[in-house]
Structure formats: structure tokens, C-alpha cells
CSV table of C-alpha atoms in Angstrom, one decimal:
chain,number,residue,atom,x,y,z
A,1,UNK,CA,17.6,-8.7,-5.1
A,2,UNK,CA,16.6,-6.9,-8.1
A,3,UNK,CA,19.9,-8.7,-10.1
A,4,UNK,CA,17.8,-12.0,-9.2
A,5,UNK,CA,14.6,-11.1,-11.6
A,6,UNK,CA,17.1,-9.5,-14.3
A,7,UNK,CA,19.0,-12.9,-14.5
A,8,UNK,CA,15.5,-14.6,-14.5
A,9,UNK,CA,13.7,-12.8,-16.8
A,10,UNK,CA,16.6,-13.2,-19.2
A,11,UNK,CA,16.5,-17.0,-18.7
A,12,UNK,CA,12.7,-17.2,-19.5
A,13,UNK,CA,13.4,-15.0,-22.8
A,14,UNK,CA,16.0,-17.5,-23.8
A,15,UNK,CA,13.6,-20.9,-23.2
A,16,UNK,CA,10.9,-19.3,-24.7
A,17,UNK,CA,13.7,-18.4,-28.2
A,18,UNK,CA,14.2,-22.0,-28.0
A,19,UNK,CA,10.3,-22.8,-27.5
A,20,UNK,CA,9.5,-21.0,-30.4
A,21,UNK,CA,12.5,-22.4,-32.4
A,22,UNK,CA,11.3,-26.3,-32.0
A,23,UNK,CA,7.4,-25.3,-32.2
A,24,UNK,CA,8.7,-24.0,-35.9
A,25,UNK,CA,10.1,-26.8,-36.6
A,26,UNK,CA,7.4,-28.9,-35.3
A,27,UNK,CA,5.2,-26.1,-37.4
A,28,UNK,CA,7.0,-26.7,-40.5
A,29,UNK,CA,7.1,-30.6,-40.1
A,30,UNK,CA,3.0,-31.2,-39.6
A,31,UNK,CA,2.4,-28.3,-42.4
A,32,UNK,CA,5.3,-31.2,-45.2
A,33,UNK,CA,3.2,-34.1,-44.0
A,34,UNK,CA,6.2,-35.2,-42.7
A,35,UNK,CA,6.5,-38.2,-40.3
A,36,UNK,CA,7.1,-36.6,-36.4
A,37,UNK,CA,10.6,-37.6,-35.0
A,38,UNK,CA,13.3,-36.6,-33.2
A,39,UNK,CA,15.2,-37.2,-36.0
A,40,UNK,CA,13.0,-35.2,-38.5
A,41,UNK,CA,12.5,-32.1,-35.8
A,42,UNK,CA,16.8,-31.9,-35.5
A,43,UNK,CA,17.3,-32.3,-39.4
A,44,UNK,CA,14.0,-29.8,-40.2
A,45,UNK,CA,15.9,-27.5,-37.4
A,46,UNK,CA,19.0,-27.9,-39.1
A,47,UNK,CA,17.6,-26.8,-42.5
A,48,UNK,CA,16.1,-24.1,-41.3
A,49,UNK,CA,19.0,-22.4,-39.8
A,50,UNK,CA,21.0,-23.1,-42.6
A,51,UNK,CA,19.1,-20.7,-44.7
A,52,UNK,CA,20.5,-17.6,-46.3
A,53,UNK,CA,17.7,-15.8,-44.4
A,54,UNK,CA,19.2,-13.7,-41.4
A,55,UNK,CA,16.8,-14.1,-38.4
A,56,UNK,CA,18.9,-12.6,-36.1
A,57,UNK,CA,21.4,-13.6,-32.9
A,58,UNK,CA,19.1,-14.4,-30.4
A,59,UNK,CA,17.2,-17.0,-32.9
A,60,UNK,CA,20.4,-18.4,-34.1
A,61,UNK,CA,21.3,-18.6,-30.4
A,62,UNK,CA,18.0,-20.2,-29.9
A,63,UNK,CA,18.1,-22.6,-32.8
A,64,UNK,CA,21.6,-23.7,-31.6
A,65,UNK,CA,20.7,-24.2,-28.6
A,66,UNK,CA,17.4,-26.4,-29.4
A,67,UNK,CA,19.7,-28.4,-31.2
A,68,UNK,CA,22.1,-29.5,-28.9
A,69,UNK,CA,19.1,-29.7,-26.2
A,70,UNK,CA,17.3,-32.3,-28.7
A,71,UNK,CA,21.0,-34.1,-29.7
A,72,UNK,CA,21.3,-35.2,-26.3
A,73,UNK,CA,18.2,-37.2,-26.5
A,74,UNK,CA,19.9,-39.5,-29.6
């Protein structure tokens, strides 16, 4: 029973990496003035992970993930 929570909790740390990964880039988009789309939130998320800055797996797991999550609405 206790392998049930584990499994859990590790899901909710992983939607709240990708939470935090789109409310970034919805951060970052509001803060350039930028106009809100899905197009602008996949290309700000692109640009962000493309940065030499090193934020670590789980975040480029996260970003990744937001990424295809928000392609499939195209």
C-alpha cells in the first residue's frame, strides 16, 4: 500500500516540474509584453531550455515534457 503513495507523490512532483515550467514561461511572456499564445508559450519554452544555463534533469524533464503536453494542442 505504501508503494501506492511513493508512486503518487512522485507523479505530483513531476506535474508540479511541469507547472512551474509553463507558469515560467507564462512569467517570462507577460514580464516581454509579449502577445499570450500557445504558439508564443511553446517557442518562449523552447528558448528557455535552450540556454547554456544548466537547471538540472528534473527541469529539463519537466520542460520537455510541458512541451510535448502543449504540442499536442497545435
Amino acid at each position: 500500500m505504501r508503494e501506492e503513495s511513493v508512486t503518487t507523490d512522485k507523479d505530483m512532483a513531476e506535474a508540479k516540474a511541469i507547472c512551474n515550467e509553463i507558469g515560467g514561461a507564462i512569467l517570462t511572456i507577460l514580464g516581454e509584453k509579449q502577445a499570450f499564445t500557445l504558439e508564443s508559450l511553446i517557442t518562449t519554452l523552447k528558448r528557455l531550455k535552450a540556454t547554456d544555463y544548466n537547471y538540472g534533469e528534473e527541469r529539463t524533464k519537466a520542460a520537455e515534457r510541458a512541451l510535448f503536453i502543449l504540442g499536442t494542442f497545435l
